[in-house]
Amino acid sequence: MAETQGEAMTCAQATELAAGFVLGALEPSEMASVRAHLSTCREAHPEFEELGAVVPVLARTVPPATPSPDLGDRILAAARAEQTKSDEAGARAALQPMPVPVPTPAPWLIGQRRPWAGFLEVLRRPAWLATAVAAVLVMAVLGAWNLQLQGQVSGLTAYRDGVAAVLDAAKASGARVAVLSPAAGSGPTGLAAVDPAGRLVIAMRDLTPTTGAQVYEAWLIGADNKPVPAGSFAVGPSGVGTLAGSLRGAEAGVVVALTLEPGPGATTPTLPIIVQGRAGSSAGVIPGPASGL
Amino acid sequence: MTELDDPVGSAMTADPDDRDQADLARLERGELEALEGLYGRHGTMAYSIALRITGDAGTAEDVVQEAFLGVWRNAGRYEPGRGSVRTWLMAIVHHRAIDSLRRRRATVALPEGTDGTTPAVLALPDVWNEVAAGLDRDAVQSALGSIPTRQREALELAYFAGLTQVEIAERLGLPLGTVKSRMRLGLLALRAELVGHRDADG
């Protein structure tokens, strides 16, 4: 890895790297520094536009070639399969919320906002049973925790659906589940499931909303430490993001990680890693027929 | 070629990009049939780029499939002000293809982290979209052929072989600064040539 240039790049330094940048030919740390500069600097950078506009033209020099006649049909079939899968997961989630362990307090507890009111009543009426007070206290704490972590009900529904899809994928024989969280401190959290067929399903909450062409890109990092892009998704104001991606050859001991990329199609992760987690056996995490190989 | 890369009579009919944008809007609503339209108009070009970069028909088809699925999943992320749908799509194909190439190469030769990140549909304003769209392959090739060989080589190693400036410098045994300079001059020269073509074509 090349030495980091730091975030505080000057316009002149960024401009010097413009040609390499628009061609994607800089080292990863340089790419990241230029991106950071362009996304924060208010000055115009005409050189990037001038040079960047030429790059797509290069694609027009390629010799024409004809793909298999059925490629278009295969693409449509793959999209339909993916759409059906996510529809089914969504429908199931709507019908039966699944009480399962997640890294942060379960979203369905958000409905327990009332314990606050109950708690206040308890204070006014000290004659209530101590056990009831204790129970209400527990619920109040959980409720407050949830409210703090996740305030938007629509986001919660989306997240719950996403979690249901993850759990669905986790039921597959040999599937593995990863709890996704920041390397340190608090921040976005979520769940991912990787099944042996290469299906990767992710549900995330508390992500910073994406802007413009930005996407969160999921990466699978196998034993060779090479991040392989596994799909991307955008995130709205709710902070919830879900992904149903697929790739071949999901390896044992795989780490799932998310980064924020300026657009779809990233080939290497733009640091920092937002969240990550190691996919382990789903047995013990998810109740159900996930045992056995 | 069955595809009309630059539909004949496009000046008289609706802008192809309007159809592309309409298809993107349909995709965003979950109407997958819109993929047929996009693929019909751009599938051949997408495949041609993927094949040129990966050099393998199977890999190229995988790249094209992933790119179109990526377009579907990210249809809402397209910004009309930043270039045509076609340019956006081809950038995704290009990045997927380079990605595939770099992954393959990484397993053979490259130590960790030496592959550069591509600008990932960086969405630089494609102010030249109309200019480029008005040029056929021969015109672009002729323009590329007319810039200094060493500059062309630097551009091609980056764009088609997915090499970083550092890798190109190593491969060619040149100082890094020389490679950087060739890339920049090459892009500027190509731009100037293309403008010349456009002016000549009237």
Coordinates of C-alpha atoms in Angstrom, one line a residue:
Chain A
M1 CA 0.0 0.0 0.0
A2 CA 1.3 3.4 -0.9
E3 CA 1.9 5.9 1.8
T4 CA -1.2 7.8 2.8
Q5 CA -1.3 11.4 1.5
G6 CA -3.7 12.5 4.2
E7 CA -7.0 14.2 3.7
A8 CA -5.7 17.7 3.5
M9 CA -4.7 17.8 -0.1
T10 CA -4.4 21.1 -1.8
C11 CA -6.2 22.0 -5.1
A12 CA -2.9 22.0 -6.8
Q13 CA -2.0 18.5 -5.5
A14 CA -5.4 17.2 -6.5
T15 CA -5.1 18.7 -10.0
E16 CA -1.8 17.1 -10.5
L17 CA -3.4 13.7 -10.0
A18 CA -6.4 14.5 -12.2
A19 CA -5.3 12.4 -15.2
G20 CA -4.5 9.3 -13.1
F21 CA -7.7 9.8 -11.2
V22 CA -10.1 10.0 -14.1
L23 CA -8.4 6.9 -15.6
G24 CA -8.6 5.1 -12.2
A25 CA -4.9 4.6 -12.4
L26 CA -3.8 6.0 -9.0
E27 CA -2.9 4.0 -5.9
P28 CA -5.9 3.4 -3.6
S29 CA -4.7 6.0 -1.0
E30 CA -4.3 8.6 -3.7
M31 CA -7.7 7.8 -5.1
A32 CA -9.2 8.2 -1.7
S33 CA -7.4 11.5 -1.0
V34 CA -8.5 13.0 -4.3
R35 CA -12.1 11.9 -3.7
A36 CA -12.0 13.4 -0.3
H37 CA -10.7 16.7 -1.7
L38 CA -13.3 16.8 -4.5
S39 CA -16.1 16.1 -2.1
T40 CA -15.1 18.8 0.3
C41 CA -13.4 21.5 -1.7
R42 CA -15.6 24.3 -2.9
E43 CA -13.3 25.5 -5.7
A44 CA -14.0 24.5 -9.3
H45 CA -11.8 21.7 -10.7
P46 CA -12.1 22.2 -14.4
E47 CA -9.1 19.9 -15.1
F48 CA -11.1 16.9 -13.8
E49 CA -14.0 17.6 -16.1
E50 CA -11.8 18.4 -19.1
L51 CA -9.8 15.2 -18.7
G52 CA -12.6 13.0 -17.4
A53 CA -14.8 13.8 -20.3
V54 CA -12.3 12.2 -22.7
V55 CA -12.2 8.8 -20.8
P56 CA -15.5 7.4 -22.0
V57 CA -14.5 8.0 -25.5
L58 CA -11.8 5.3 -25.2
A59 CA -14.6 2.8 -24.9
R60 CA -15.7 3.6 -28.4
T61 CA -12.5 2.3 -29.9
V62 CA -13.2 -1.3 -29.0
P63 CA -13.8 -3.8 -31.8
P64 CA -17.5 -4.7 -31.9
A65 CA -18.2 -8.2 -30.6
T66 CA -21.5 -10.2 -30.3
P67 CA -22.5 -11.8 -27.0
S68 CA -24.4 -15.1 -26.8
P69 CA -27.9 -14.6 -28.2
D70 CA -29.5 -15.5 -24.8
L71 CA -27.4 -13.1 -22.6
G72 CA -30.2 -10.6 -22.5
D73 CA -32.7 -13.2 -21.4
R74 CA -30.3 -14.5 -18.8
I75 CA -29.9 -11.0 -17.4
L76 CA -33.6 -10.5 -17.2
A77 CA -34.1 -14.0 -15.6
A78 CA -31.4 -13.2 -13.0
A79 CA -33.1 -9.9 -12.1
R80 CA -36.5 -11.6 -11.9
A81 CA -35.1 -14.2 -9.6
E82 CA -33.5 -11.6 -7.3
Q83 CA -36.7 -9.5 -7.3
T84 CA -38.9 -12.5 -6.5
K85 CA -36.6 -13.5 -3.7
S86 CA -36.7 -10.1 -2.1
D87 CA -40.5 -9.8 -2.6
E88 CA -41.0 -13.1 -0.8
A89 CA -38.7 -12.1 2.0
G90 CA -40.6 -8.8 2.4
A91 CA -44.0 -10.6 2.4
R92 CA -42.9 -13.1 5.0
A93 CA -41.6 -10.3 7.2
A94 CA -44.8 -8.4 6.9
L95 CA -46.8 -11.5 7.9
Q96 CA -44.7 -12.7 10.8
P97 CA -42.2 -10.5 12.5
M98 CA -39.5 -12.9 13.7
P99 CA -38.2 -12.4 17.2
V100 CA -34.5 -13.2 16.7
P101 CA -31.3 -11.9 18.1
V102 CA -29.8 -8.9 16.5
P103 CA -26.8 -6.9 17.5
T104 CA -28.8 -4.0 18.7
P105 CA -32.1 -4.1 20.6
A106 CA -34.8 -5.7 18.6
P107 CA -36.7 -3.3 16.4
W108 CA -40.1 -4.7 17.3
L109 CA -39.6 -3.4 20.8
I110 CA -39.9 0.0 19.4
G111 CA -43.6 -0.5 19.8
Q112 CA -43.1 -0.5 23.5
R113 CA -42.9 3.2 23.8
R114 CA -45.7 3.3 26.4
P115 CA -43.5 2.0 29.2
W116 CA -42.3 5.5 29.6
A117 CA -45.8 6.7 30.4
G118 CA -46.3 3.7 32.6
F119 CA -43.1 4.4 34.4
L120 CA -44.2 7.9 35.2
E121 CA -47.5 6.7 36.5
V122 CA -45.7 4.3 38.7
L123 CA -43.8 7.2 40.2
R124 CA -46.9 9.0 40.9
R125 CA -48.5 5.9 42.5
P126 CA -45.8 4.4 44.7
A127 CA -48.1 1.8 46.0
W128 CA -47.6 -0.4 43.0
L129 CA -45.9 -3.7 43.2
A130 CA -42.2 -3.6 43.2
T131 CA -42.1 -6.4 40.6
A132 CA -44.2 -4.3 38.3
V133 CA -41.9 -1.4 38.7
A134 CA -38.9 -3.6 37.9
A135 CA -40.5 -5.0 34.8
V136 CA -41.5 -1.5 33.6
L137 CA -38.1 -0.2 34.3
V138 CA -36.6 -2.9 32.1
M139 CA -39.0 -2.2 29.3
A140 CA -38.5 1.5 29.7
V141 CA -34.7 1.2 29.4
L142 CA -35.0 -1.0 26.3
G143 CA -37.5 1.3 24.8
A144 CA -35.3 4.3 25.4
W145 CA -32.4 2.5 24.0
N146 CA -34.3 1.8 20.8
L147 CA -35.6 5.2 20.5
Q148 CA -32.2 6.6 20.7
L149 CA -30.8 4.2 18.2
Q150 CA -33.6 4.3 15.7
G151 CA -36.2 6.9 15.5
Q152 CA -38.0 6.3 12.2
V153 CA -40.7 3.8 12.0
S154 CA -40.6 3.4 8.2
G155 CA -36.9 2.7 8.5
L156 CA -37.7 0.1 11.2
T157 CA -40.1 -1.7 8.9
A158 CA -37.5 -1.7 6.1
Y159 CA -34.9 -2.9 8.6
R160 CA -37.2 -5.6 10.0
D161 CA -37.9 -6.8 6.4
G162 CA -34.2 -6.8 5.8
V163 CA -33.4 -8.8 8.9
A164 CA -36.1 -11.3 7.9
A165 CA -34.5 -11.7 4.5
V166 CA -31.1 -12.2 6.2
L167 CA -32.6 -14.8 8.5
D168 CA -34.2 -16.5 5.6
A169 CA -30.9 -16.8 3.8
A170 CA -29.3 -18.0 7.1
K171 CA -31.7 -21.0 7.1
A172 CA -29.9 -22.5 4.1
S173 CA -27.7 -25.4 4.9
G174 CA -24.2 -24.3 5.5
A175 CA -25.1 -20.6 5.6
R176 CA -23.1 -18.3 7.8
V177 CA -24.1 -15.2 9.7
A178 CA -22.1 -12.1 10.4
V179 CA -22.9 -9.4 12.9
L180 CA -21.8 -6.1 11.4
S181 CA -20.6 -3.3 13.6
P182 CA -17.9 -0.6 13.5
A183 CA -14.4 -1.6 14.5
A184 CA -14.7 0.7 17.5
G185 CA -17.3 2.9 19.2
S186 CA -21.0 3.1 18.3
G187 CA -22.4 3.6 14.8
P188 CA -24.3 1.6 12.2
T189 CA -25.0 -2.1 12.9
G190 CA -26.6 -4.9 11.1
L191 CA -26.6 -8.5 10.1
A192 CA -25.4 -10.4 7.0
A193 CA -25.9 -13.9 5.8
V194 CA -23.8 -15.8 3.3
D195 CA -25.0 -19.1 1.9
P196 CA -23.0 -21.7 0.1
A197 CA -24.7 -20.8 -3.2
G198 CA -23.0 -17.4 -2.9
R199 CA -26.1 -15.5 -1.9
L200 CA -25.2 -12.5 0.3
V201 CA -28.0 -10.7 2.2
I202 CA -27.4 -7.7 4.4
A203 CA -29.6 -5.6 6.6
M204 CA -28.1 -2.4 8.1
R205 CA -29.4 0.4 10.3
D206 CA -28.1 3.8 11.4
L207 CA -26.1 4.3 8.3
T208 CA -25.4 7.9 7.1
P209 CA -27.7 8.5 4.2
T210 CA -26.0 8.5 0.8
T211 CA -25.9 11.5 -1.5
G212 CA -25.6 11.8 -5.2
A213 CA -24.2 8.6 -6.8
Q214 CA -22.8 7.4 -3.5
V215 CA -23.5 3.8 -2.5
Y216 CA -22.5 1.5 0.3
E217 CA -20.5 -1.3 -1.2
A218 CA -20.4 -4.7 0.5
W219 CA -17.1 -6.6 0.4
L220 CA -16.3 -10.2 1.1
I221 CA -12.8 -10.7 2.4
G222 CA -11.6 -14.3 2.3
A223 CA -8.5 -16.0 3.5
D224 CA -6.4 -14.2 1.0
N225 CA -7.4 -10.8 2.4
K226 CA -8.6 -9.6 -1.0
P227 CA -11.8 -7.6 -0.8
V228 CA -14.2 -8.8 -3.4
P229 CA -17.1 -6.4 -4.2
A230 CA -20.5 -8.1 -3.5
G231 CA -23.0 -5.5 -4.4
S232 CA -24.0 -2.0 -3.4
F233 CA -27.0 -0.1 -2.1
A234 CA -28.1 3.4 -1.4
V235 CA -29.4 4.7 1.9
G236 CA -32.2 7.2 2.5
P237 CA -33.0 9.4 5.5
S238 CA -34.1 6.4 7.5
G239 CA -30.5 5.2 7.7
V240 CA -31.6 1.7 6.8
G241 CA -30.0 -0.2 3.9
T242 CA -30.5 -3.7 2.6
L243 CA -28.8 -5.8 0.0
A244 CA -29.5 -9.0 -1.7
G245 CA -26.4 -9.8 -3.7
S246 CA -24.7 -12.9 -5.0
L247 CA -21.3 -14.0 -6.0
R248 CA -19.6 -17.2 -6.6
G249 CA -17.2 -19.0 -4.3
A250 CA -18.0 -17.6 -0.9
E251 CA -15.2 -18.9 1.2
A252 CA -15.0 -20.2 4.7
G253 CA -14.1 -17.7 7.3
V254 CA -15.2 -14.8 5.2
V255 CA -15.4 -11.3 6.5
V256 CA -18.2 -9.1 5.4
A257 CA -17.4 -5.4 5.3
L258 CA -19.1 -2.2 4.1
T259 CA -17.5 1.0 2.7
L260 CA -19.0 4.1 1.4
E261 CA -18.2 4.6 -2.3
P262 CA -18.8 7.6 -4.6
G263 CA -20.7 5.4 -7.0
P264 CA -21.5 1.8 -8.0
G265 CA -18.8 -0.4 -9.5
A266 CA -15.9 0.2 -7.0
T267 CA -13.1 -2.3 -7.5
T268 CA -11.3 -1.7 -4.3
P269 CA -12.7 -0.4 -1.0
T270 CA -12.5 3.3 -0.2
L271 CA -11.4 3.4 3.4
P272 CA -12.6 3.7 6.1
I273 CA -14.5 0.4 6.6
I274 CA -17.9 1.5 8.0
V275 CA -18.7 -1.9 9.6
Q276 CA -17.5 -5.4 9.4
G277 CA -18.1 -8.8 10.8
R278 CA -16.9 -12.4 10.5
A279 CA -19.4 -14.8 9.1
G280 CA -19.6 -17.7 11.4
S281 CA -21.9 -20.7 11.6
S282 CA -25.4 -19.7 11.9
A283 CA -26.0 -22.5 14.5
G284 CA -26.3 -20.8 17.9
V285 CA -27.1 -17.5 16.4
I286 CA -30.2 -18.4 14.5
P287 CA -32.7 -21.0 15.9
G288 CA -33.9 -23.3 13.2
P289 CA -32.9 -25.9 10.8
A290 CA -29.5 -24.5 10.1
S291 CA -27.5 -27.2 11.8
G292 CA -25.6 -29.8 9.8
L293 CA -23.6 -29.2 6.7
Chain B
M1 CA -24.1 -5.7 -35.4
T2 CA -27.7 -5.8 -34.5
E3 CA -27.4 -2.9 -32.2
L4 CA -27.7 0.6 -33.3
D5 CA -25.0 2.3 -31.3
D6 CA -25.9 5.6 -32.8
P7 CA -29.3 5.1 -34.2
V8 CA -29.6 6.2 -37.7
G9 CA -31.9 9.2 -37.9
S10 CA -31.5 9.9 -34.2
A11 CA -31.7 13.6 -35.0
M12 CA -35.3 13.0 -36.2
T13 CA -36.5 10.6 -33.6
A14 CA -36.5 10.9 -29.8
D15 CA -33.2 11.3 -28.1
P16 CA -32.0 7.7 -27.3
D17 CA -31.0 9.0 -23.9
D18 CA -34.7 9.9 -23.2
R19 CA -35.6 6.3 -23.8
D20 CA -32.8 5.2 -21.6
Q21 CA -33.9 7.5 -18.8
A22 CA -37.5 6.3 -19.2
D23 CA -36.2 2.7 -18.9
L24 CA -34.2 3.6 -15.8
A25 CA -37.3 5.2 -14.2
R26 CA -39.2 2.0 -15.0
L27 CA -36.5 -0.1 -13.4
E28 CA -36.6 2.0 -10.3
R29 CA -40.3 1.1 -10.1
G30 CA -39.4 -2.5 -10.3
E31 CA -40.5 -3.0 -13.9
L32 CA -37.8 -5.4 -15.0
E33 CA -38.9 -5.5 -18.6
A34 CA -37.2 -2.2 -19.0
L35 CA -33.9 -4.1 -18.9
E36 CA -34.8 -5.5 -22.3
G37 CA -34.8 -2.0 -23.8
L38 CA -31.5 -1.0 -22.2
Y39 CA -29.9 -4.3 -23.1
G40 CA -31.2 -4.1 -26.7
R41 CA -29.7 -0.7 -27.2
H42 CA -26.4 -1.1 -25.2
G43 CA -25.8 -4.8 -24.7
T44 CA -23.5 -5.2 -27.7
M45 CA -21.4 -2.2 -26.8
A46 CA -21.2 -3.3 -23.2
Y47 CA -20.1 -6.8 -24.2
S48 CA -17.6 -5.4 -26.7
I49 CA -16.0 -3.4 -23.9
A50 CA -16.0 -6.2 -21.4
L51 CA -14.5 -8.6 -24.0
R52 CA -11.8 -6.2 -25.0
I53 CA -10.8 -5.8 -21.4
T54 CA -11.2 -9.3 -20.0
G55 CA -10.2 -11.2 -23.2
D56 CA -12.6 -14.0 -22.3
A57 CA -16.1 -14.5 -23.6
G58 CA -17.5 -16.1 -20.5
T59 CA -16.0 -13.5 -18.1
A60 CA -17.2 -10.7 -20.4
E61 CA -20.8 -12.0 -20.3
D62 CA -20.6 -12.3 -16.5
V63 CA -19.3 -8.7 -16.4
V64 CA -22.2 -7.5 -18.6
Q65 CA -24.8 -9.4 -16.5
E66 CA -23.4 -7.9 -13.3
A67 CA -23.3 -4.4 -14.8
F68 CA -26.9 -4.5 -16.0
L69 CA -28.1 -5.9 -12.6
G70 CA -26.1 -3.1 -11.0
V71 CA -27.9 -0.6 -13.2
W72 CA -31.2 -2.1 -12.1
R73 CA -30.2 -2.0 -8.4
N74 CA -28.8 1.5 -8.6
A75 CA -31.3 3.0 -11.1
G76 CA -32.2 5.6 -8.6
R77 CA -28.6 6.8 -8.3
Y78 CA -28.3 7.9 -11.9
E79 CA -28.0 11.7 -12.2
P80 CA -29.1 13.1 -15.6
G81 CA -26.9 16.2 -15.3
R82 CA -23.8 14.1 -15.2
G83 CA -23.8 12.5 -18.5
S84 CA -25.9 10.1 -20.5
V85 CA -27.3 6.8 -19.3
R86 CA -25.2 5.1 -21.9
T87 CA -22.0 6.7 -20.6
W88 CA -23.0 5.8 -17.0
L89 CA -23.7 2.2 -18.1
M90 CA -20.4 1.9 -20.0
A91 CA -18.5 3.2 -17.0
I92 CA -20.1 0.5 -14.8
V93 CA -19.2 -2.1 -17.4
H94 CA -15.6 -0.8 -17.6
H95 CA -15.2 -0.8 -13.9
R96 CA -16.6 -4.3 -13.5
A97 CA -14.4 -5.5 -16.2
I98 CA -11.3 -3.9 -14.8
D99 CA -12.3 -5.3 -11.4
S100 CA -12.5 -8.8 -12.8
L101 CA -9.1 -8.3 -14.5
R102 CA -7.4 -7.0 -11.4
R103 CA -8.9 -9.8 -9.2
R104 CA -7.6 -12.4 -11.6
R105 CA -4.2 -10.8 -11.8
A106 CA -4.1 -10.3 -8.1
T107 CA -4.2 -14.1 -7.5
V108 CA -1.2 -14.5 -9.7
A109 CA 1.2 -11.6 -9.3
L110 CA 0.0 -8.6 -7.4
P111 CA 0.7 -8.2 -3.7
E112 CA -2.1 -6.8 -1.7
G113 CA -3.4 -3.4 -2.3
T114 CA -1.4 -2.5 -5.4
D115 CA -4.4 -2.3 -7.6
G116 CA -5.7 1.2 -7.9
T117 CA -9.2 2.1 -7.3
T118 CA -11.1 3.1 -10.4
P119 CA -13.1 6.3 -10.2
A120 CA -16.2 4.2 -10.0
V121 CA -18.8 6.0 -12.1
L122 CA -17.3 9.0 -10.7
A123 CA -19.9 11.0 -12.5
L124 CA -17.6 13.6 -13.7
P125 CA -19.8 15.9 -15.8
D126 CA -19.7 14.4 -19.3
V127 CA -19.8 17.7 -21.0
W128 CA -18.7 16.0 -24.1
N129 CA -21.4 13.6 -24.4
E130 CA -22.9 15.0 -27.5
V131 CA -19.4 15.4 -29.1
A132 CA -18.6 11.8 -28.4
A133 CA -21.9 10.5 -29.4
G134 CA -21.5 12.2 -32.8
L135 CA -18.3 10.3 -33.4
D136 CA -18.2 6.9 -34.9
R137 CA -15.6 4.3 -34.0
D138 CA -13.4 5.1 -36.9
A139 CA -13.2 8.7 -36.0
V140 CA -12.3 7.9 -32.4
Q141 CA -9.8 5.4 -33.4
S142 CA -8.3 7.7 -35.9
A143 CA -8.0 10.4 -33.2
L144 CA -6.4 7.9 -30.8
G145 CA -4.1 6.8 -33.5
S146 CA -2.9 10.3 -34.2
I147 CA -1.7 11.1 -30.7
P148 CA 1.9 10.2 -29.8
T149 CA 2.4 6.5 -29.4
R150 CA 3.8 6.7 -25.9
Q151 CA 0.9 8.7 -24.7
R152 CA -1.5 6.3 -26.3
E153 CA 0.3 3.4 -24.7
A154 CA -0.1 4.9 -21.3
L155 CA -3.8 5.5 -21.8
E156 CA -4.4 2.0 -23.1
L157 CA -2.5 0.3 -20.3
A158 CA -4.6 2.2 -17.7
Y159 CA -8.0 2.0 -19.4
F160 CA -7.9 -1.5 -21.0
A161 CA -5.3 -3.3 -18.9
G162 CA -6.3 -1.8 -15.6
L163 CA -2.8 -0.9 -14.6
T164 CA -2.0 1.9 -12.2
Q165 CA 0.5 4.6 -13.0
V166 CA 3.0 2.9 -10.6
E167 CA 2.5 -0.4 -12.4
I168 CA 2.9 1.1 -15.8
A169 CA 6.1 2.8 -14.7
E170 CA 7.4 -0.5 -13.4
R171 CA 6.4 -2.3 -16.6
L172 CA 7.9 0.2 -18.9
G173 CA 10.9 1.0 -16.7
L174 CA 10.1 4.6 -16.6
P175 CA 10.1 7.3 -13.9
L176 CA 6.6 7.6 -12.4
G177 CA 6.5 11.3 -13.3
T178 CA 7.0 10.4 -17.0
V179 CA 4.0 8.1 -16.9
K180 CA 1.8 10.7 -15.1
S181 CA 2.8 13.3 -17.7
R182 CA 2.1 11.0 -20.6
M183 CA -1.3 10.2 -19.3
R184 CA -2.3 13.8 -18.9
L185 CA -0.8 14.9 -22.3
G186 CA -2.5 11.9 -23.9
L187 CA -5.9 12.8 -22.7
L188 CA -5.4 16.4 -23.7
A189 CA -4.2 15.4 -27.1
L190 CA -7.1 13.0 -27.6
R191 CA -9.5 15.7 -26.6
A192 CA -7.9 18.2 -29.0
E193 CA -8.1 15.6 -31.8
L194 CA -11.7 14.9 -31.1
V195 CA -12.6 18.5 -31.2
G196 CA -10.8 18.7 -34.5
H197 CA -12.8 15.8 -35.9
R198 CA -16.0 17.4 -34.7
D199 CA -15.2 20.7 -36.3
A200 CA -14.1 19.0 -39.5
D201 CA -17.3 17.1 -39.6
G202 CA -19.2 20.3 -39.3

